[in-house]
Coordinates of C-alpha atoms and ligand atoms in Angstrom, one line a residue:
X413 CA 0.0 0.0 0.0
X414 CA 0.9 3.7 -0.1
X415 CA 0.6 6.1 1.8
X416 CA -0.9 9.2 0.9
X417 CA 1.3 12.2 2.5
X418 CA -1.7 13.2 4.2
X419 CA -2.0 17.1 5.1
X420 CA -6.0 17.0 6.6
X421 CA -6.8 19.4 9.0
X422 CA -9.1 16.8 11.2
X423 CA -9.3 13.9 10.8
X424 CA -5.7 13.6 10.9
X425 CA -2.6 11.2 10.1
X426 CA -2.0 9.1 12.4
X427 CA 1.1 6.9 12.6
X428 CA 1.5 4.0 10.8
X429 CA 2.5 1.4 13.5
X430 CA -0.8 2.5 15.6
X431 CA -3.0 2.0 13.0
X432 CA -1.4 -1.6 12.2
X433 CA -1.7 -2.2 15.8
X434 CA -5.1 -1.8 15.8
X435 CA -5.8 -3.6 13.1
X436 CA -4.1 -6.5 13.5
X437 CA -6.2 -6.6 17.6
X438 CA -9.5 -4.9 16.1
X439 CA -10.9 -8.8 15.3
X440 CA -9.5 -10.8 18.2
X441 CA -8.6 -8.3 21.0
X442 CA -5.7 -10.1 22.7
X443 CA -7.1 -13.7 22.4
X444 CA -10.5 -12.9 23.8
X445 CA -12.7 -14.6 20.7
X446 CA -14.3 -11.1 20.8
X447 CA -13.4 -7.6 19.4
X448 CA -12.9 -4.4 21.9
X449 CA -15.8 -2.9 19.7
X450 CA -18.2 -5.7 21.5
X451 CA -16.9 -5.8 25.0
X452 CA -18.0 -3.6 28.3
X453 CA -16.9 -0.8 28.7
X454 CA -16.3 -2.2 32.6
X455 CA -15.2 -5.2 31.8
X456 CA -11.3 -6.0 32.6
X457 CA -10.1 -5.1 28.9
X458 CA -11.5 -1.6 29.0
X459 CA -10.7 -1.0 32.6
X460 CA -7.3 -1.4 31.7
X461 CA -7.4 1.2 28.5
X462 CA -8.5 3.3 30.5
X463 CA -6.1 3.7 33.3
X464 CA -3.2 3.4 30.5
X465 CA -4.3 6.3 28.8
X466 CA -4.7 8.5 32.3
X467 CA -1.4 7.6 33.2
X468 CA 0.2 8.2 30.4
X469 CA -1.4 11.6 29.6
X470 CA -0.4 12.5 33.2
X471 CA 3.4 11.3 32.7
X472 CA 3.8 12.9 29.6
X473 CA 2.1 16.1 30.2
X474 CA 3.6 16.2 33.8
X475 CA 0.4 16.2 35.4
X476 CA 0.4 15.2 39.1
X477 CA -2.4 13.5 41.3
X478 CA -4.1 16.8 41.8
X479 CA -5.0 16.7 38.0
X480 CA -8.5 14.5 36.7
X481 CA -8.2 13.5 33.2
X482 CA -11.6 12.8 31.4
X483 CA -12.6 11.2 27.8
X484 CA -15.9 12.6 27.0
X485 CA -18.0 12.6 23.7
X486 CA -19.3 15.5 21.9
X487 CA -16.3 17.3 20.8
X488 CA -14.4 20.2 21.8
X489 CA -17.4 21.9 20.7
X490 CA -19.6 20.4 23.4
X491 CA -16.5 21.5 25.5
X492 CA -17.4 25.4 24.5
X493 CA -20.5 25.1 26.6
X494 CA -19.9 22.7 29.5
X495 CA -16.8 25.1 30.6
X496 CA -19.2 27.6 31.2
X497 CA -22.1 25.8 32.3
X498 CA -19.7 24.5 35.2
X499 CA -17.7 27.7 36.0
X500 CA -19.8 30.6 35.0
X501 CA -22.8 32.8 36.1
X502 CA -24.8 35.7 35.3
X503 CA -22.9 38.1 38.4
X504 CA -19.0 37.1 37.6
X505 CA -17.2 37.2 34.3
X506 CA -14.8 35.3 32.3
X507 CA -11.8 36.4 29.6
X508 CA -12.0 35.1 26.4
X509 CA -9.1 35.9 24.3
X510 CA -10.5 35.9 20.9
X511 CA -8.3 34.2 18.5
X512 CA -10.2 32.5 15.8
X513 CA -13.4 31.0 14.6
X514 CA -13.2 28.5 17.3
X515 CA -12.4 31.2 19.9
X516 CA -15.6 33.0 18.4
X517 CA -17.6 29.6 18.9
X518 CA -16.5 29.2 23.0
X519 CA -17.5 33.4 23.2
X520 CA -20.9 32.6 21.7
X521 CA -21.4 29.8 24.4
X522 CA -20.0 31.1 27.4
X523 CA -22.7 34.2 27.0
X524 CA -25.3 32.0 27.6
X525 CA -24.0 31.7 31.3
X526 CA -22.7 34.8 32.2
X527 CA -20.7 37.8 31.1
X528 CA -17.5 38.1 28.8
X529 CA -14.5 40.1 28.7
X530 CA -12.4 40.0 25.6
X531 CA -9.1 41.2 26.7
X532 CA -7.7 41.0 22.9
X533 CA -9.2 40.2 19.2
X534 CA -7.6 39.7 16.1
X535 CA -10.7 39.4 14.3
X536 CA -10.2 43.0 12.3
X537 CA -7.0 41.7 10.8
X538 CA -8.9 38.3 10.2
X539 CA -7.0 36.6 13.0
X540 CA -3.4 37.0 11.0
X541 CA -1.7 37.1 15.0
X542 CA -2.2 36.2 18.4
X543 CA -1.5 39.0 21.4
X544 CA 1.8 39.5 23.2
X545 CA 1.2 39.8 27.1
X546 CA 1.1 43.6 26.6
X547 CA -1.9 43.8 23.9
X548 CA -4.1 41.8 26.6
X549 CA -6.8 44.3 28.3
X550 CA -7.6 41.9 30.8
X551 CA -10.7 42.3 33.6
X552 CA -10.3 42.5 37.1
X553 CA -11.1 39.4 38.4
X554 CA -12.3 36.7 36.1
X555 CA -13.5 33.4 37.0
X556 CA -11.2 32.3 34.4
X557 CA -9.2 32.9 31.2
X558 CA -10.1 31.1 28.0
X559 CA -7.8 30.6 24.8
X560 CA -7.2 28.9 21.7
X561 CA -3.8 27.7 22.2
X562 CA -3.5 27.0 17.9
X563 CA -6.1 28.4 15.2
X564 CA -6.4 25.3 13.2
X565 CA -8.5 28.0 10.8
X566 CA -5.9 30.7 10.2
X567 CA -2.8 29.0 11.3
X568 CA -1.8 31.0 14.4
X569 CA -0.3 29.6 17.9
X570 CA 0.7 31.5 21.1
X571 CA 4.2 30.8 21.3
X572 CA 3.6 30.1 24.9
X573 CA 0.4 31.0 27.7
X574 CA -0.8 34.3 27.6
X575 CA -0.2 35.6 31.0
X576 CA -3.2 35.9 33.1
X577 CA -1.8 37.1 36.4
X578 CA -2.7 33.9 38.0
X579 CA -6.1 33.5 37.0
X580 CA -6.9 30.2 36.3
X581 CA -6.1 29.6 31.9
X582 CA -8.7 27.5 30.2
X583 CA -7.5 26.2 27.0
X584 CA -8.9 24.8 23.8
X585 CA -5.8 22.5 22.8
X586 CA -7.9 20.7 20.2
X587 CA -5.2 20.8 17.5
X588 CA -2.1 21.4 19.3
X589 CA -2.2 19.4 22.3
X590 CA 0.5 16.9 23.0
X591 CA 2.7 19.0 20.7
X592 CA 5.0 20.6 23.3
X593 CA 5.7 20.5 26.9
X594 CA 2.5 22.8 28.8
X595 CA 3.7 24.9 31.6
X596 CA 0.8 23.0 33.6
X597 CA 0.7 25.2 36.8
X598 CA -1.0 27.9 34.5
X599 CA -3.9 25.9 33.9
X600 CA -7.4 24.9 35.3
X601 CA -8.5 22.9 32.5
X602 CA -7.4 22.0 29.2
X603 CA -9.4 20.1 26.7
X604 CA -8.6 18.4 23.2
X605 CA -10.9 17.2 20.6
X606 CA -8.5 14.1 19.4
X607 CA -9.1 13.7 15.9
X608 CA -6.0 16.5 15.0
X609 CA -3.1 15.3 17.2
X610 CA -4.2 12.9 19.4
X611 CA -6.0 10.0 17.7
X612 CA -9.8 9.3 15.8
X613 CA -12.3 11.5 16.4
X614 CA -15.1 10.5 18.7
X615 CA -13.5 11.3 21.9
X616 CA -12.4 14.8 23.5
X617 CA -10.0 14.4 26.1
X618 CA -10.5 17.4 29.6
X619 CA -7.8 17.8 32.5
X620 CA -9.0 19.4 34.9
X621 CA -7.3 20.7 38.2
X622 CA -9.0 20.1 41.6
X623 CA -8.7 23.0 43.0
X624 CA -10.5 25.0 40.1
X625 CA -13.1 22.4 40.3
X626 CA -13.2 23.5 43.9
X627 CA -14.5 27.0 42.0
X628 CA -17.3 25.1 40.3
X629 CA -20.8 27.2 40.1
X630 CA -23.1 26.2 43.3
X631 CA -26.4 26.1 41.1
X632 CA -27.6 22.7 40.0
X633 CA -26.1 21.7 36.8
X634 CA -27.5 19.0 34.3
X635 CA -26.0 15.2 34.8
X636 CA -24.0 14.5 31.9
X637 CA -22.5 17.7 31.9
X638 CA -21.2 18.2 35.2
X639 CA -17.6 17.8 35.5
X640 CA -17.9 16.4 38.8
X641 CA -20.3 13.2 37.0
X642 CA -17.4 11.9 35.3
X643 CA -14.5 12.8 37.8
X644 CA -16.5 10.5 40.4
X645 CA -16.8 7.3 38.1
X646 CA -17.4 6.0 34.8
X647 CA -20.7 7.5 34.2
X648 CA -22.1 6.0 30.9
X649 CA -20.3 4.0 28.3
X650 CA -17.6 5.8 26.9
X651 CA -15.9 5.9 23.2
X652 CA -14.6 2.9 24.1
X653 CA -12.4 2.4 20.6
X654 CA -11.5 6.0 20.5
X655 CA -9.9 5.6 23.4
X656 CA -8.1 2.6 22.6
X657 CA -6.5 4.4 20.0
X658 CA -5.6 7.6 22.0
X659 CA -4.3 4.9 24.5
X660 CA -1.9 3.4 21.3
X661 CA -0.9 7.7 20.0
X662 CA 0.1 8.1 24.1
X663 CA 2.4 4.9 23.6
X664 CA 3.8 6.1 20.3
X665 CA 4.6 9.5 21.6
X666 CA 6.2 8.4 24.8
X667 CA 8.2 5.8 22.7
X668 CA 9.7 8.9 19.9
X669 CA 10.7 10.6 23.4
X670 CA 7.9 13.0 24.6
X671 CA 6.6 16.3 24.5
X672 CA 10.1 17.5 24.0
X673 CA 11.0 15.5 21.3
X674 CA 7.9 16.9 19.6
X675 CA 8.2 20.1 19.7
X676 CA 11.6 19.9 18.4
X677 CA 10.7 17.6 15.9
X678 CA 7.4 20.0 15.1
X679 CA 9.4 23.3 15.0
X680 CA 11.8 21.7 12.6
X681 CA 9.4 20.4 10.2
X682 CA 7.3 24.0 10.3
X683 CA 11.0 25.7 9.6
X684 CA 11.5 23.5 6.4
X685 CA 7.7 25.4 5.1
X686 CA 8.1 28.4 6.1
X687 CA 11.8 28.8 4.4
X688 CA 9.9 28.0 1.4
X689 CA 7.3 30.3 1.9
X690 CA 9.7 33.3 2.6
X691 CA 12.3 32.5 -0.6
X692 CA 10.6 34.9 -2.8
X693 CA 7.2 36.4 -2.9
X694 CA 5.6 33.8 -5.5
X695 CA 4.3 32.1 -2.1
X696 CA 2.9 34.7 1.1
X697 CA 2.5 33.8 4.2
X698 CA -0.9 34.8 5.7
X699 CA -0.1 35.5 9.7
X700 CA 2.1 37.6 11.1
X701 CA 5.9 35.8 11.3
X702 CA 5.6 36.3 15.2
X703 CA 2.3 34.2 15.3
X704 CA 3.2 31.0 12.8
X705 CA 1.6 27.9 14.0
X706 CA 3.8 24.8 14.1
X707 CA 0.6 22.7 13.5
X708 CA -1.5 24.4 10.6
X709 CA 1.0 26.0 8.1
X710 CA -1.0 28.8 6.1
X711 CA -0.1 30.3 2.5
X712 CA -1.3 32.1 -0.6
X713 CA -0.6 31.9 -4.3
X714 CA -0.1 35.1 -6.4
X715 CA -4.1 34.3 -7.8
X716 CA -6.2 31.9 -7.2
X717 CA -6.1 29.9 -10.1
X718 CA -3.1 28.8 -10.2
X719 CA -3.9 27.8 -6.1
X720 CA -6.4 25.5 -7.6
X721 CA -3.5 24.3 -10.2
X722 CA -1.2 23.7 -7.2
X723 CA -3.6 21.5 -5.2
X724 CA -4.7 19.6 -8.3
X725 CA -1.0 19.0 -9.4
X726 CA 0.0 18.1 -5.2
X727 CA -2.7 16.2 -5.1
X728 CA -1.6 14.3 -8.2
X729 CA 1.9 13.6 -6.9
X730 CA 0.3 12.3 -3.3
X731 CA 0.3 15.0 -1.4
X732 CA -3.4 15.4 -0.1
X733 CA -5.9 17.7 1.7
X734 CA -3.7 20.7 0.9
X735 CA -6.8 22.9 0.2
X736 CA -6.7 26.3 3.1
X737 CA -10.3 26.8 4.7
X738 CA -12.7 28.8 3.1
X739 CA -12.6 31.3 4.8
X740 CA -9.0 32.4 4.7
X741 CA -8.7 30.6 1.0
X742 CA -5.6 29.1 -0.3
X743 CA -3.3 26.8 0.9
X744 CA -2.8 25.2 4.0
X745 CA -0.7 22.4 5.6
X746 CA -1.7 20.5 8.6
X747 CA 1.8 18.8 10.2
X748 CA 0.9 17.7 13.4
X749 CA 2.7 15.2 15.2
X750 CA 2.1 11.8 13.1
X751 CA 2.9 14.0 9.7
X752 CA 6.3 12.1 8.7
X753 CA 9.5 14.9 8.0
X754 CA 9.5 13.0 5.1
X755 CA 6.1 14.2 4.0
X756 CA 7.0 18.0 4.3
X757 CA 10.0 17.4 2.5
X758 CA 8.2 16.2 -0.4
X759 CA 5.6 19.1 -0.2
X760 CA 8.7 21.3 0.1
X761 CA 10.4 20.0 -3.3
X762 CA 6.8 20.0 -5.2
X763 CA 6.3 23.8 -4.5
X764 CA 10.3 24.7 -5.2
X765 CA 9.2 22.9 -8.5
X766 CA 5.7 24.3 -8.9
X767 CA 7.4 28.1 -8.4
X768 CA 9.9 27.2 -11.4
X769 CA 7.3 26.0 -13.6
X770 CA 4.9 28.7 -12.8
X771 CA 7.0 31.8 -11.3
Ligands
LIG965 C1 -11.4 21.2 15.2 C2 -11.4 22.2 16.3 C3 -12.6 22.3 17.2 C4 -13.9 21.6 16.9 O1 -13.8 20.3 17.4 P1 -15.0 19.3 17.3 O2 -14.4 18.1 18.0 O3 -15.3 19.1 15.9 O4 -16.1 19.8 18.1 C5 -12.5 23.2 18.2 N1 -11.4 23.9 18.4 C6 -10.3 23.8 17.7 C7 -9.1 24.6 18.0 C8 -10.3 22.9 16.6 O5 -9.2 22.8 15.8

């Protein structure tokens, strides 16, 4: 078989020896006579997924016994409301640094619950940057602060957390998370869809810290999405194969050597794009330098035909799912963790070559 060299945004790659793995259990999980698919979820097999995947998340991330790590259904959209719904009310206010698309979506649902503070938007410039500490305007005393820690969209990423002068940071990781090493003292909660750098879609992984679920909202808040529900115990039947596979990325990524290793090995591959993309001016760049995402590389043509030419012609020499989103246009490369060196390499050579024949 070949392998596309696969640039989706979400779904994403995800290695090869995981996805072997699971194929070669997904029939007969370990010598059971039955699949994972059709076991329960708190039977022996599971139990044991489960716990795997906590504990690794926790060693690799550094998290210690005062963290709760959840896998939950419904996305990290469903995420946009249940942070909220658990931590804010109609008298107290929350930052929400405004980011993105996805930033706009957690705004929309936070004021449902209570009020919002923007302390910074990018949304004039159509999100080309993220702030530096000294843009953010932020309120006096928020319950928390909310931020998009990568713009899968525009292909922006805070270099590191936006300082919040100790209140708690609440982070949509969904398409960065596991990438680099998190300076986890910062944080109250952190959740992940998993479908960009953390596995299949279908599961959204949350760490929370006790004490800000200590600052949970006193009022009565619906079953299924109260934190404190799935903190306490398995509640209902999780995405039992979705975490299996998580449980198989956490393996790999511990195996290559960490969060460290990654964001070396991230930074490096983004460097090999973004020398291309500053050569000459056939290819632009569409963020500020300062605010270059490691995970979602973003760039324009000089028209936009021959953008369509170049992600016909890529996609006829392998190199798929190059197409930007539509509402930044163009072109735009998702390298997250399980996207090979060898894959931006070849990406790299077909636009060198597409420049000559088109320049
Ligand atoms: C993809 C994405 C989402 C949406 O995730 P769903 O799991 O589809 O709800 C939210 N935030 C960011 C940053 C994303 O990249």
């Amino acid at each position: 078989m070949k392998r596309l060299h696969n640039f989706s945004a979400g779904p994403a790659t995800l290695p090869l020896s995981v996805l072997q793995k699971a194929a070669e259990e997904l029939v007969d999980y370990r010598n059971r006579g039955a699949s994972l698919l059709e076991m329960s979820h708190r039977g022996p097999e599971y139990t044991e997924i489960n716990q795997q995947a906590t504990d690794r998340l926790k060693k690799l991330t550094g998290a210690g016994d005062d963290w709760e790590i959840l896998f939950l259904q419904g996305g990290a959209s469903t995420q946009f409301l249940t942070v909220p719904q658990n931590f804010l009310t109609k008298d107290k206010t929350a930052d929400y640094i405004d980011t993105g698309t996805w930033s706009a979506k957690a705004i929309k649902e936070a004021k449902h619950f209570g009020n919002v503070h923007i302390p910074y938007s990018s949304k004039e410039s159509n999100y080309s940057r993220v702030p530096t500490n000294s843009d953010l305007k932020l309120s006096d005393n928020p319950v928390y602060t909310h931020f998009t820690s990568n713009n899968t969209i525009f292909g922006t990423q805070f270099r590191k957390e936006p300082e919040s002068n100790g209140t708690p940071l609440v982070c949509d990781a969904s398409s960065d998370f596991l990438s680099r090493p998190l300076d986890l003292d910062k944080y109250g909660l952190i959740y992940a869809g998993a479908q960009k750098n953390l596995g299949p879609a279908g599961v959204t992984v949350v760490m929370i810290k006790q004490s800000f679920l200590e600052q949970q909202k006193k009022e009565a808040i619906p079953t299924m999405l109260d934190y404190r529900t799935h903190v306490r115990k398995l509640f209902n039947t999780p995405p039992v194969f979705a975490v299996y596979m998580v449980n198989l990325v956490l393996d790999w990524i511990e195996a290559k050597g960490g969060l460290n290793w990654f964001e070396t090995f991230n930074r490096d591959k983004a460097n090999l794009l973004y020398s291309e993309i500053d050569k000459d001016d056939f290819y632009r760049g569409t963020v500020e330098k300062e605010s270059r995402s490691h995970m979602n590389v973003t760039y324009r043509l000089p028209n936009e035909e021959l953008e369509k030419k170049f992600i016909t012609e890529a996609a006829q020499n392998g190199l798929d799912a190059l197409k930007g989103h539509r509402s930044v246009g163009g072109i735009r490369a998702s390298i997250y963790n399980a996207c090979k060196v060898d894959s931006v390499k070849a990406l790299v050579s077909f636009m060198d070559e597409f420049r000559n024949n088109n320049g």
